[in-house]
Coordinates of C-alpha atoms in Angstrom, one line a residue:
Chain A
M25 CA 0.0 0.0 0.0
N26 CA 1.6 3.2 -1.0
L27 CA -1.1 5.7 -1.5
T28 CA 0.3 9.0 -2.4
V29 CA -1.3 11.2 0.1
N30 CA -1.0 14.9 0.1
W31 CA -1.1 15.9 3.7
N32 CA -2.1 19.4 3.0
I33 CA -5.4 18.1 1.8
I34 CA -6.0 15.6 4.6
A35 CA -4.8 17.7 7.5
P36 CA -8.0 19.8 7.9
I37 CA -10.1 16.6 8.2
L38 CA -7.8 15.4 11.0
V39 CA -7.8 18.7 12.7
I40 CA -11.6 19.1 12.7
Q41 CA -12.0 15.5 14.0
L42 CA -9.5 16.3 16.8
I43 CA -11.4 19.4 17.8
L44 CA -14.6 17.4 17.9
L45 CA -13.0 14.7 20.0
I46 CA -11.4 17.1 22.5
T47 CA -14.7 19.0 22.8
A48 CA -16.5 15.8 23.6
L49 CA -13.9 14.8 26.2
V50 CA -14.1 18.2 27.9
S51 CA -17.8 18.0 28.0
L52 CA -17.6 14.5 29.4
Y53 CA -15.2 15.6 32.0
K54 CA -17.5 18.4 33.1
T55 CA -20.9 16.7 33.0
S56 CA -22.3 15.4 36.2
A57 CA -24.3 12.4 34.9
T58 CA -24.1 10.3 31.8
R59 CA -26.2 7.5 30.4
G60 CA -24.3 4.4 31.3
P61 CA -20.9 4.6 33.1
K62 CA -18.8 7.6 32.4
W63 CA -15.6 5.7 31.5
M64 CA -17.5 3.8 28.9
W65 CA -17.8 6.9 26.8
I66 CA -14.1 7.6 26.7
P67 CA -13.3 4.8 24.2
I68 CA -16.5 5.5 22.3
I69 CA -15.5 9.1 21.8
I70 CA -11.8 8.4 21.0
F71 CA -12.1 5.3 18.8
V72 CA -15.3 5.8 16.9
S73 CA -14.4 8.6 14.6
I74 CA -17.0 11.4 14.1
F75 CA -19.9 9.3 15.2
G76 CA -18.5 8.6 18.7
P77 CA -18.5 12.2 19.7
V78 CA -21.8 12.8 18.0
L79 CA -23.4 9.9 19.8
Y80 CA -22.1 11.2 23.1
F81 CA -23.4 14.7 22.4
V82 CA -26.8 13.4 21.3
I83 CA -27.6 10.7 23.9
G84 CA -24.6 10.6 26.3
R85 CA -25.5 13.4 28.7
K86 CA -28.4 13.1 31.1
D87 CA -29.1 16.8 31.7
A88 CA -29.3 18.0 28.2
Chain B
M25 CA -40.9 41.1 20.5
R26 CA -38.9 41.9 23.6
Q27 CA -39.9 38.5 25.0
T28 CA -39.0 36.8 21.7
I29 CA -35.5 38.2 21.9
L30 CA -35.2 37.2 25.5
F31 CA -36.2 33.6 24.6
Y32 CA -33.9 33.6 21.6
R33 CA -30.9 34.8 23.7
K34 CA -31.6 32.0 26.2
E35 CA -31.6 29.4 23.4
M36 CA -28.4 30.7 22.0
L37 CA -26.7 30.6 25.4
E38 CA -28.0 27.1 26.0
M39 CA -26.6 25.9 22.7
A40 CA -23.3 27.5 23.6
R41 CA -23.2 25.9 27.0
N42 CA -24.0 22.4 25.9
Y43 CA -21.5 22.6 23.1
K44 CA -24.0 22.5 20.3
W45 CA -22.4 25.5 18.8
I46 CA -19.2 23.6 18.4
W47 CA -20.2 20.1 17.4
V48 CA -23.0 20.7 14.9
P49 CA -21.0 23.1 12.8
L50 CA -18.0 20.8 13.0
V51 CA -19.9 17.8 11.8
F52 CA -21.3 19.8 8.9
L53 CA -17.8 21.1 8.1
L54 CA -16.5 17.5 8.1
L55 CA -19.2 16.3 5.8
G56 CA -18.5 19.2 3.5
V57 CA -14.8 18.6 3.3
M58 CA -14.9 14.9 3.0
Q59 CA -16.9 14.5 -0.2
P60 CA -14.6 16.4 -2.5
I61 CA -11.5 14.7 -1.0
M62 CA -13.1 11.3 -1.4
S63 CA -13.9 12.0 -5.0
Y64 CA -10.4 13.2 -5.6
Y65 CA -8.8 10.1 -4.2
M66 CA -11.4 7.7 -5.5
P67 CA -9.4 6.3 -8.5
E68 CA -6.4 5.7 -6.2
I69 CA -8.5 4.1 -3.5
L70 CA -10.0 1.8 -6.0
Q71 CA -6.6 0.9 -7.5
H72 CA -5.4 -0.1 -4.0
A73 CA -8.5 -1.9 -3.1
G74 CA -6.9 -5.3 -3.8
N75 CA -8.3 -8.3 -5.5
M76 CA -7.5 -6.6 -8.8
P77 CA -5.5 -8.5 -11.3
E78 CA -2.1 -6.9 -12.0
G79 CA -2.3 -4.2 -14.6
T80 CA -6.0 -3.6 -14.4
V81 CA -6.8 -0.1 -15.6
I82 CA -9.8 1.5 -14.0
S83 CA -11.4 4.0 -16.1
M84 CA -14.1 6.1 -14.7
P85 CA -15.5 9.4 -15.8
T86 CA -14.0 12.2 -13.9
P87 CA -16.8 14.0 -12.2
T88 CA -17.3 17.7 -12.7
G89 CA -17.2 20.2 -9.9
G90 CA -20.9 20.6 -9.9
E91 CA -21.4 16.8 -9.6
V92 CA -19.2 16.6 -6.6
L93 CA -20.9 19.5 -4.9
A94 CA -24.2 17.8 -5.6
Q95 CA -22.9 14.6 -4.0
T96 CA -22.0 16.7 -0.9
L97 CA -25.6 17.8 -0.7
S98 CA -26.8 14.3 -0.9
Q99 CA -24.6 13.5 2.1
Y100 CA -26.3 16.3 3.9
S101 CA -29.7 14.9 3.0
V102 CA -28.9 11.8 5.0
I103 CA -26.4 12.5 7.7
G104 CA -26.9 16.2 7.9
V105 CA -30.7 15.9 8.3
L106 CA -30.1 13.1 10.9
I107 CA -27.8 15.3 12.9
L108 CA -30.1 18.3 12.8
V109 CA -33.1 16.3 14.0
L110 CA -31.1 14.6 16.7
S111 CA -29.6 17.8 18.0
M112 CA -33.0 19.5 18.1
M113 CA -35.4 16.8 19.2
G114 CA -35.5 18.0 22.8
M115 CA -36.2 21.6 22.0
V116 CA -39.7 21.7 23.5
A117 CA -40.2 18.2 24.6
S118 CA -37.4 18.1 27.2
E119 CA -38.4 21.4 28.8
R120 CA -41.8 20.0 29.3
Q121 CA -40.5 16.7 30.5
S122 CA -38.2 18.2 33.1
G123 CA -40.9 20.5 34.4
V124 CA -39.1 23.7 33.8
A125 CA -41.9 24.6 31.4
S126 CA -44.3 24.9 34.3
L127 CA -42.1 27.6 35.8
I128 CA -41.9 29.5 32.6
F129 CA -45.5 29.3 31.6
A130 CA -46.8 30.4 35.0
K131 CA -45.2 33.8 34.0
P132 CA -46.8 36.2 31.6
V133 CA -45.2 34.7 28.5
S134 CA -46.6 34.3 25.0
I135 CA -46.6 31.0 23.2
V136 CA -46.0 32.7 19.9
S137 CA -42.8 34.3 21.2
Y138 CA -41.7 31.0 22.8
I139 CA -42.1 28.9 19.6
L140 CA -40.8 31.6 17.3
A141 CA -37.6 32.0 19.4
K142 CA -37.1 28.2 19.4
W143 CA -37.5 28.2 15.6
C144 CA -35.3 31.2 15.0
S145 CA -32.5 29.8 17.1
A146 CA -32.7 26.4 15.4
I147 CA -32.6 28.1 12.0
T148 CA -29.6 30.2 13.1
I149 CA -27.4 27.2 14.0
T150 CA -28.6 25.3 11.0
A151 CA -27.8 28.1 8.6
V152 CA -24.4 28.8 10.1
S153 CA -23.5 25.1 10.1
F154 CA -24.7 24.4 6.6
L155 CA -23.2 27.5 5.1
L156 CA -19.8 26.7 6.7
G157 CA -19.8 23.2 5.5
Y158 CA -21.1 24.2 2.0
A159 CA -18.4 26.9 1.7
A160 CA -15.7 24.4 2.6
A161 CA -17.1 21.8 0.2
W162 CA -17.2 24.4 -2.6
Y163 CA -13.6 25.5 -1.9
Y164 CA -12.2 22.0 -1.9
T165 CA -14.2 21.1 -5.0
V166 CA -12.8 24.0 -6.9
Q167 CA -9.3 23.3 -5.7
L168 CA -9.3 19.5 -6.3
I169 CA -11.9 18.7 -8.9
G170 CA -12.8 21.6 -11.1
P171 CA -14.6 24.9 -11.5
I172 CA -18.2 25.6 -10.7
Q173 CA -20.3 28.4 -11.9
I174 CA -20.7 30.8 -8.9
T175 CA -24.3 31.6 -9.6
H176 CA -25.2 27.9 -9.8
A177 CA -23.5 27.2 -6.5
L178 CA -25.1 30.1 -4.7
A179 CA -28.6 29.3 -6.0
A180 CA -28.2 25.6 -5.2
G181 CA -26.9 26.5 -1.7
G182 CA -29.8 28.8 -1.0
V183 CA -32.4 26.4 -2.1
Y184 CA -30.9 23.6 -0.2
L185 CA -30.7 25.7 3.0
L186 CA -34.5 26.3 2.6
W187 CA -34.9 22.5 2.6
L188 CA -33.0 22.2 5.9
C189 CA -35.2 25.0 7.3
F190 CA -38.2 23.0 6.3
V191 CA -36.7 20.0 8.2
V192 CA -36.2 22.2 11.2
S193 CA -39.8 23.4 11.1
V194 CA -41.0 19.8 11.0
T195 CA -38.9 19.0 14.0
V196 CA -40.2 22.0 16.0
L197 CA -43.8 21.0 15.3
V198 CA -43.2 17.3 16.3
S199 CA -41.3 18.4 19.4
V200 CA -44.4 20.3 20.5
G201 CA -46.7 17.4 19.8
V202 CA -44.7 14.4 21.0
S203 CA -43.6 14.2 24.6
S204 CA -40.5 11.9 24.5
T205 CA -37.4 13.1 22.8
G206 CA -36.8 9.7 21.1
G207 CA -40.3 9.9 19.8
V208 CA -39.7 13.3 18.4
A209 CA -36.6 12.1 16.5
F210 CA -38.4 9.1 15.1
V211 CA -41.5 10.8 14.0
S212 CA -39.6 13.7 12.4
L213 CA -37.2 11.5 10.5
A214 CA -40.0 9.1 9.5
F215 CA -42.1 12.1 8.2
I216 CA -39.2 13.6 6.2
A217 CA -38.2 10.2 4.7
L218 CA -41.7 9.4 3.8
L219 CA -42.3 12.7 2.2
S220 CA -39.2 12.4 0.1
F221 CA -40.0 8.8 -0.8
I222 CA -43.6 9.5 -1.8
S223 CA -42.8 12.6 -3.7
S224 CA -40.2 10.7 -5.8
L225 CA -42.8 8.0 -6.4
F226 CA -45.6 10.4 -7.4
A227 CA -43.6 13.1 -8.8
K228 CA -46.5 14.6 -10.7
V229 CA -48.7 15.0 -7.6
F230 CA -45.9 16.2 -5.4
M231 CA -44.5 18.5 -8.0
W232 CA -44.6 21.5 -5.7
S233 CA -43.7 19.7 -2.5
P234 CA -40.8 21.1 -0.3
S235 CA -39.1 17.7 -0.8
Q236 CA -38.4 18.8 -4.4
L237 CA -36.0 21.4 -3.0
S238 CA -33.0 19.0 -2.7
G239 CA -33.6 17.7 -6.2
L240 CA -33.8 21.3 -7.5
A241 CA -30.5 22.1 -5.9
A242 CA -28.8 19.0 -7.3
E243 CA -30.1 19.7 -10.8
W244 CA -28.8 23.2 -10.8
L245 CA -25.4 22.0 -9.8
H246 CA -25.4 19.2 -12.4
Y247 CA -26.9 21.1 -15.4
G248 CA -27.2 24.7 -14.3
E249 CA -31.0 24.5 -14.8
S250 CA -34.0 22.5 -13.8
A251 CA -37.3 21.6 -15.3
R252 CA -39.0 21.7 -11.9
P253 CA -41.4 24.6 -11.2
T254 CA -38.9 26.6 -9.1
F255 CA -41.0 29.4 -7.9
A256 CA -44.0 27.2 -7.1
I257 CA -41.7 25.0 -5.0
L258 CA -40.2 28.0 -3.2
F259 CA -43.6 29.3 -2.5
T260 CA -45.1 26.1 -1.1
S261 CA -42.0 25.6 1.0
I262 CA -42.1 28.9 2.7
G263 CA -45.9 28.6 3.0
S264 CA -45.7 25.2 4.6
M265 CA -43.1 26.3 7.0
A266 CA -45.3 29.1 8.2
L267 CA -48.1 26.6 8.5
L268 CA -46.0 24.2 10.5
L269 CA -45.1 26.9 12.9
A270 CA -48.7 28.1 13.2
V271 CA -49.9 24.5 13.9
A272 CA -47.1 24.2 16.5
M273 CA -48.3 27.3 18.3
F274 CA -51.9 26.1 18.1
I275 CA -51.0 22.7 19.6
M276 CA -48.9 24.3 22.3
R277 CA -51.8 26.4 23.3
R278 CA -54.2 23.5 23.4
K279 CA -51.8 21.1 25.2
S280 CA -51.0 22.2 28.7
P281 CA -47.4 23.3 29.1
I282 CA -47.0 20.8 31.9
G283 CA -47.8 17.9 29.7
T284 CA -51.2 16.7 30.9
H285 CA -53.9 16.9 28.3
A286 CA -56.1 20.0 28.3
Chain C
M21 CA -61.3 43.1 49.7
A22 CA -61.2 39.9 47.7
L23 CA -58.0 39.3 45.8
L24 CA -58.8 35.9 44.3
Q25 CA -62.2 34.5 43.7
V26 CA -62.7 30.9 42.7
D27 CA -66.1 30.1 41.5
R28 CA -67.5 26.5 41.1
L29 CA -64.2 25.3 39.6
S30 CA -64.1 21.7 38.2
K31 CA -61.6 19.6 36.4
I32 CA -62.5 16.3 34.8
Y33 CA -60.0 14.0 33.2
Q34 CA -61.9 11.5 31.1
Q35 CA -63.9 9.7 33.8
H36 CA -61.9 11.0 36.8
H37 CA -63.2 14.1 38.6
A38 CA -60.0 15.6 39.9
V39 CA -61.6 18.7 41.2
Q40 CA -65.4 19.1 41.7
D41 CA -67.2 22.3 42.0
I42 CA -65.0 24.1 44.5
S43 CA -65.5 27.7 45.4
F44 CA -63.5 29.9 47.7
S45 CA -62.1 33.4 47.9
V46 CA -58.8 34.8 49.2
E47 CA -58.6 38.2 50.8
E48 CA -55.7 40.5 50.3
G49 CA -53.0 40.0 52.9
Q50 CA -54.3 36.6 54.0
C51 CA -52.4 33.4 54.2
V52 CA -54.4 30.4 53.1
A53 CA -53.5 26.8 53.3
L54 CA -55.0 24.3 50.9
L55 CA -55.0 21.3 53.1
G56 CA -55.8 17.7 52.3
P57 CA -54.4 14.2 51.8
N58 CA -52.5 13.2 48.7
G59 CA -54.8 12.9 45.8
A60 CA -57.4 15.3 47.2
G61 CA -57.0 17.6 44.1
K62 CA -54.7 20.3 45.6
T63 CA -52.1 20.3 42.8
T64 CA -54.8 20.2 40.2
T65 CA -56.5 23.2 41.8
I66 CA -53.2 25.1 42.0
N67 CA -52.4 24.3 38.4
M68 CA -55.7 25.8 37.4
L69 CA -55.0 28.9 39.5
T70 CA -51.7 29.5 37.8
G71 CA -53.2 28.9 34.4
L72 CA -51.1 25.9 33.6
I73 CA -54.1 23.8 33.0
Q74 CA -57.5 24.8 31.8
P75 CA -60.5 24.2 34.0
T76 CA -63.3 22.0 32.7
S77 CA -65.8 24.5 34.1
G78 CA -65.9 27.4 36.6
G79 CA -64.2 30.7 36.9
I80 CA -61.1 32.1 38.5
H81 CA -60.9 35.9 39.0
L82 CA -58.1 38.0 40.3
Y83 CA -58.8 41.6 41.3
Q84 CA -56.3 44.4 41.2
Q85 CA -57.6 47.4 43.0
G86 CA -61.1 46.2 42.8
T87 CA -61.2 45.5 39.1
K88 CA -61.0 42.1 37.5
V89 CA -57.8 41.5 35.5
E90 CA -57.7 39.8 32.1
D91 CA -54.4 37.9 32.6
R92 CA -53.7 36.8 36.2
R93 CA -50.1 35.7 35.6
P94 CA -48.3 39.1 36.0
Y95 CA -49.7 39.4 39.5
M96 CA -48.9 35.9 40.7
G97 CA -45.7 34.1 41.7
Y98 CA -45.6 30.3 41.6
L99 CA -43.4 27.7 43.1
P100 CA -44.2 24.1 42.0
Q101 CA -43.7 21.1 44.3
M102 CA -40.4 19.9 42.8
P103 CA -39.2 22.9 40.9
S104 CA -36.8 22.1 38.1
F105 CA -34.7 24.7 36.3
Y106 CA -32.2 24.9 33.5
S107 CA -29.3 23.0 35.0
W108 CA -26.8 24.8 32.7
M109 CA -27.7 28.2 34.1
S110 CA -26.4 29.7 37.3
G111 CA -28.9 30.5 40.1
R112 CA -28.4 34.2 39.4
E113 CA -28.9 33.8 35.7
F114 CA -32.2 32.0 36.2
V115 CA -33.7 34.4 38.7
C116 CA -32.6 37.3 36.4
Y117 CA -34.2 35.5 33.4
A118 CA -37.4 35.0 35.4
G119 CA -37.5 38.7 36.2
Q120 CA -37.0 39.7 32.6
L121 CA -39.8 37.3 31.6
H122 CA -42.0 39.3 34.0
G123 CA -41.1 42.5 32.1
L124 CA -38.3 43.9 34.2
T125 CA -35.4 45.4 32.5
R126 CA -32.1 43.6 32.6
K127 CA -30.7 46.0 35.2
E128 CA -33.7 45.9 37.5
A129 CA -33.8 42.1 37.2
E130 CA -30.2 41.8 38.1
Q131 CA -30.5 44.1 41.1
R132 CA -33.6 42.4 42.4
A133 CA -32.2 38.9 41.7
A134 CA -29.2 39.8 43.9
E135 CA -31.6 41.0 46.7
W136 CA -33.8 37.9 46.6
L137 CA -30.9 35.5 46.4
Q138 CA -29.4 37.0 49.5
R139 CA -32.8 36.9 51.2
V140 CA -33.2 33.2 50.6
G141 CA -29.6 32.5 51.5
L142 CA -28.2 31.6 48.2
E143 CA -25.9 34.5 47.5
E144 CA -22.8 32.4 47.8
A145 CA -24.0 29.7 45.5
S146 CA -25.6 32.1 43.1
R147 CA -22.8 31.9 40.5
R148 CA -22.7 28.2 40.5
K149 CA -24.6 26.1 38.0
I150 CA -28.0 24.9 39.2
G151 CA -27.1 21.4 38.1
G152 CA -25.1 21.1 41.3
Y153 CA -27.7 22.4 43.7
S154 CA -29.3 20.3 46.4
G155 CA -33.1 19.9 46.8
G156 CA -33.3 22.5 49.5
M157 CA -31.3 25.0 47.4
K158 CA -33.5 24.5 44.5
Q159 CA -36.5 25.1 46.7
R160 CA -35.0 28.4 47.8
L161 CA -34.1 29.3 44.3
G162 CA -37.7 28.6 43.4
F163 CA -38.8 31.2 46.0
A164 CA -36.5 33.8 44.5
Q165 CA -37.8 33.3 41.0
A166 CA -41.4 33.4 42.2
L167 CA -40.9 36.6 44.1
I168 CA -38.7 38.7 41.9
H169 CA -41.6 40.7 40.4
R170 CA -43.2 41.3 43.8
P171 CA -46.4 39.3 43.1
K172 CA -49.7 40.2 44.7
L173 CA -50.4 36.5 45.3
L174 CA -47.8 33.9 45.9
I175 CA -48.9 30.3 45.1
L176 CA -46.8 27.4 46.5
D177 CA -47.4 23.7 46.0
E178 CA -46.2 21.7 49.0
P179 CA -43.4 24.0 49.8
V180 CA -42.1 22.1 52.8
S181 CA -43.1 18.5 52.4
A182 CA -39.8 17.4 50.7
L183 CA -37.5 19.2 53.0
D184 CA -35.5 18.0 56.1
P185 CA -36.5 19.5 59.5
V186 CA -33.9 22.3 59.2
G187 CA -35.0 23.2 55.7
R188 CA -38.6 23.1 56.8
R189 CA -37.9 25.5 59.6
D190 CA -36.1 27.9 57.2
V191 CA -39.0 27.9 54.7
L192 CA -41.6 28.3 57.4
N193 CA -39.7 31.3 58.7
L194 CA -39.4 32.8 55.3
L195 CA -43.1 32.3 54.7
R196 CA -43.9 34.0 58.0
E197 CA -41.8 37.0 56.9
L198 CA -43.4 37.1 53.4
Q199 CA -46.8 37.1 55.0
Q200 CA -46.2 40.7 55.9
E201 CA -45.6 41.6 52.3
T202 CA -47.9 39.6 50.1
T203 CA -50.9 37.2 50.0
I204 CA -50.0 33.6 50.2
L205 CA -51.8 30.4 49.2
F206 CA -50.0 27.2 49.7
S207 CA -50.9 23.5 49.7
T208 CA -49.8 21.0 52.2
H209 CA -50.9 17.6 53.6
V210 CA -49.4 18.4 57.0
L211 CA -51.9 20.2 59.3
H212 CA -49.2 21.4 61.6
D213 CA -47.6 23.4 58.8
A214 CA -50.9 25.1 58.0
E215 CA -51.6 25.9 61.7
E216 CA -48.2 27.4 62.2
I217 CA -48.5 30.2 59.7
C218 CA -52.0 30.4 58.3
D219 CA -55.1 32.2 59.3
Q220 CA -57.4 30.4 56.9
I221 CA -57.6 26.9 55.7
I222 CA -59.4 25.1 52.9
M223 CA -59.6 21.4 53.6
M224 CA -60.0 19.3 50.5
R225 CA -61.0 15.7 50.1
D226 CA -61.7 13.8 46.9
G227 CA -61.7 16.9 44.8
R228 CA -64.2 18.8 47.0
V229 CA -63.9 21.3 49.7
A230 CA -64.7 19.6 53.0
I231 CA -64.3 22.5 55.4
Q232 CA -63.1 26.0 54.9
G233 CA -62.8 29.2 57.0
Q234 CA -60.8 31.0 59.5
L235 CA -58.7 28.7 61.6
D236 CA -60.0 30.0 64.9
D237 CA -63.6 29.7 63.8
I238 CA -63.1 26.2 62.6
R239 CA -61.4 25.3 65.9
D240 CA -64.4 26.7 67.8
R241 CA -67.1 25.3 65.6
Y242 CA -65.8 21.8 65.2
S243 CA -64.2 21.1 68.5
E244 CA -66.1 18.7 70.6
P245 CA -65.8 17.5 74.2
V246 CA -63.9 14.3 74.3
I247 CA -63.1 11.9 77.0
T248 CA -60.3 9.3 76.9
V249 CA -60.4 6.5 79.3
V250 CA -57.7 3.9 79.8
A251 CA -58.8 1.0 81.9
G252 CA -56.4 -1.1 83.8
N253 CA -56.2 -4.9 83.8
A254 CA -57.3 -5.4 80.2
S255 CA -57.3 -9.2 80.6
N256 CA -60.4 -8.9 82.8
P257 CA -63.4 -9.7 80.6
Q258 CA -65.5 -7.4 82.6
V259 CA -63.5 -4.4 81.3
K260 CA -64.5 -5.0 77.8
A261 CA -68.2 -5.4 78.7
W262 CA -68.1 -2.3 80.8
M263 CA -66.6 -0.2 78.0
T264 CA -69.2 -1.5 75.5
E265 CA -71.9 -0.6 78.0
I266 CA -70.6 2.9 78.5
S267 CA -70.3 3.6 74.8
R268 CA -74.1 3.0 74.5
K269 CA -75.0 5.7 77.1
P270 CA -77.1 8.5 75.9
Y271 CA -74.5 11.2 76.6
V272 CA -72.0 9.5 74.2
L273 CA -72.3 10.7 70.7
R274 CA -69.5 8.7 69.1
S275 CA -67.1 6.1 70.5
E276 CA -64.0 4.4 69.6
L277 CA -63.0 1.3 71.5
Q278 CA -59.6 -0.2 71.7
R279 CA -58.4 -3.2 73.7
E280 CA -58.0 -1.3 77.0
S281 CA -59.0 2.2 76.2
M282 CA -61.8 4.2 74.6
T283 CA -62.2 7.6 73.2
L284 CA -65.7 9.1 73.6
T285 CA -67.2 12.2 72.0
V286 CA -69.8 13.3 74.5
S287 CA -72.6 15.8 74.6
D288 CA -71.9 17.2 78.1
L289 CA -68.4 16.9 79.5
E290 CA -69.3 17.4 83.1
L291 CA -72.2 15.1 83.1
A292 CA -70.3 12.4 81.2
E293 CA -67.3 12.6 83.6
R294 CA -69.5 12.2 86.7
E295 CA -71.4 9.3 85.2
I296 CA -68.4 7.4 84.0
W297 CA -66.6 7.6 87.3
K298 CA -69.8 6.5 89.1
D299 CA -70.3 3.6 86.8
A300 CA -66.7 2.5 87.1
M301 CA -66.9 2.5 90.8
Q302 CA -70.1 0.4 90.8
H303 CA -68.5 -2.1 88.5
R304 CA -65.2 -2.0 90.3
I305 CA -63.3 -1.1 87.3
F306 CA -59.8 0.2 87.8
I307 CA -59.1 3.3 85.7
R308 CA -55.5 3.9 84.9
R309 CA -56.0 7.2 83.1
F310 CA -58.9 9.6 82.6
E311 CA -58.6 12.6 80.3
A312 CA -61.4 15.1 79.6
G313 CA -60.9 17.9 77.0
Q314 CA -61.6 19.3 73.5
S315 CA -60.9 17.6 70.2
T316 CA -58.1 19.3 68.3
L317 CA -57.9 20.3 64.7
E318 CA -55.8 17.3 64.2
D319 CA -58.7 15.1 65.1
L320 CA -60.9 17.0 62.8
F321 CA -58.4 16.7 60.0
L322 CA -58.1 12.9 60.5
K323 CA -61.9 12.6 60.6
V324 CA -62.2 14.5 57.3
V325 CA -59.4 12.5 55.7
Q326 CA -60.6 9.1 56.9
S327 CA -64.3 9.4 56.5

């Protein structure tokens, strides 16, 4: 596999995903109650790209 | 008016505090950026997809700029709409569920202001998110794929935004009528999917339906023109949005703000 | 001068009559307790007063300087039983928002919010998010948001029932203070709370008003002479027979017999006392305790609730 990747093109996608991920983690840290155990959301947010953080924002918090 | 602004400011603050102002625009931005990049790398990705005999040459027509931007819009029609509905499903329903509505509606507040402010704030975040994502998609498409006529892109963007506003209006109405947030999401999405499906099935009857908006936008990007009755569609779309809001206000008035039937 | 007039108010949910045909009025400056067991229709009544639910029939009128007002809500402050707020707002922000919804300017609202938060003892927590407040703090915040516009009528639904003894004491003290400033109507299922601060009670049962009026009047009107007798040696079969016999005497209006004691509502306290002692001596019954007095409001309340 040697895909010629132009990092200038890909970088913005990675940056946006990173911001999304960090925002979700900050929110998770601050929130008082989550649906399901709090630690469970950490791998979901980190490893499921895009949809992990979105899922957390939509159904993760109890006091929306 | 004063009260509408007050409600609107509260909605804005709430969306900032619960990070909606960050995550919704970011997801739209991601969707916008990804489609042109995927199209750009598609030949290479296919080449490396394995299982191809040595020396296979894949020839596929290079898409035009307009086509790629239209593909972006079709991404928004699925994931974008889903995100919008999910992020707004609790708008009215959850305030009622939590009981805070009984504090608010014991005060001299107007239902018209309340609903209008909810709608305006939802439209604001939708417009900002979509325009951000669309602008990014446009930029990447021009950079990577090819040029697009500016007027076509602008017109298509405007028409598509109107479709998203229609989706928001549906969600506002359903959020007033259905008490559980999950129910709001389900009913709204089911209604929008059904409307799109039925109007593609009976295109003649649903010629003026708001669901033609997304098709209209796509055709403008593809061909720079459309055979659909543009003004009639715009007219019914704006009209039906006003109707949806009016019905939402009417139901809100009939249904007690604390959830028990009137 | 009547501030609030409730006229033949009813609320029917499908088959269930939650509130049936109740009428009462509240005078300016009064403190009225809506008293009754759970399910008596207190909350439904209050929800109709605040305009949160529409009555099936009947009228609610609020008077401002003698004239009936179109919209009651500007003149009322309301605190529900378990108030909930926007958990993402701070206490200050919410009270300020409430004030602005009542038509105050931002500046006025901020100033009054600070005053009320101090008065209910929340000034230190006022900048924290409501999401982290305890139940008692939310209750006090509820008071502040209900009072910020200086309402003519303050309506409270079970303001003390969910609180611990200390919180209860605080709220009752606050209510006693507020009584000087505004008219209060609150619901409770605890008679003691009503007696402590109110001058008027409306006792409800099964969606109807059972008894209403000035507390003192009710006490006078409904208190009856009562004698409680505790007989010794309960194993003696004669005791039981004697108690049954006494309960059938003409001066006994109502009786309640337990294993070794009886409570008698009598027509004439003096006569009854003499007769019972005489009878007991004749039958050689040993009386361990003898108590003659008046029935309390508590007895009346229990009678209304249980009948």
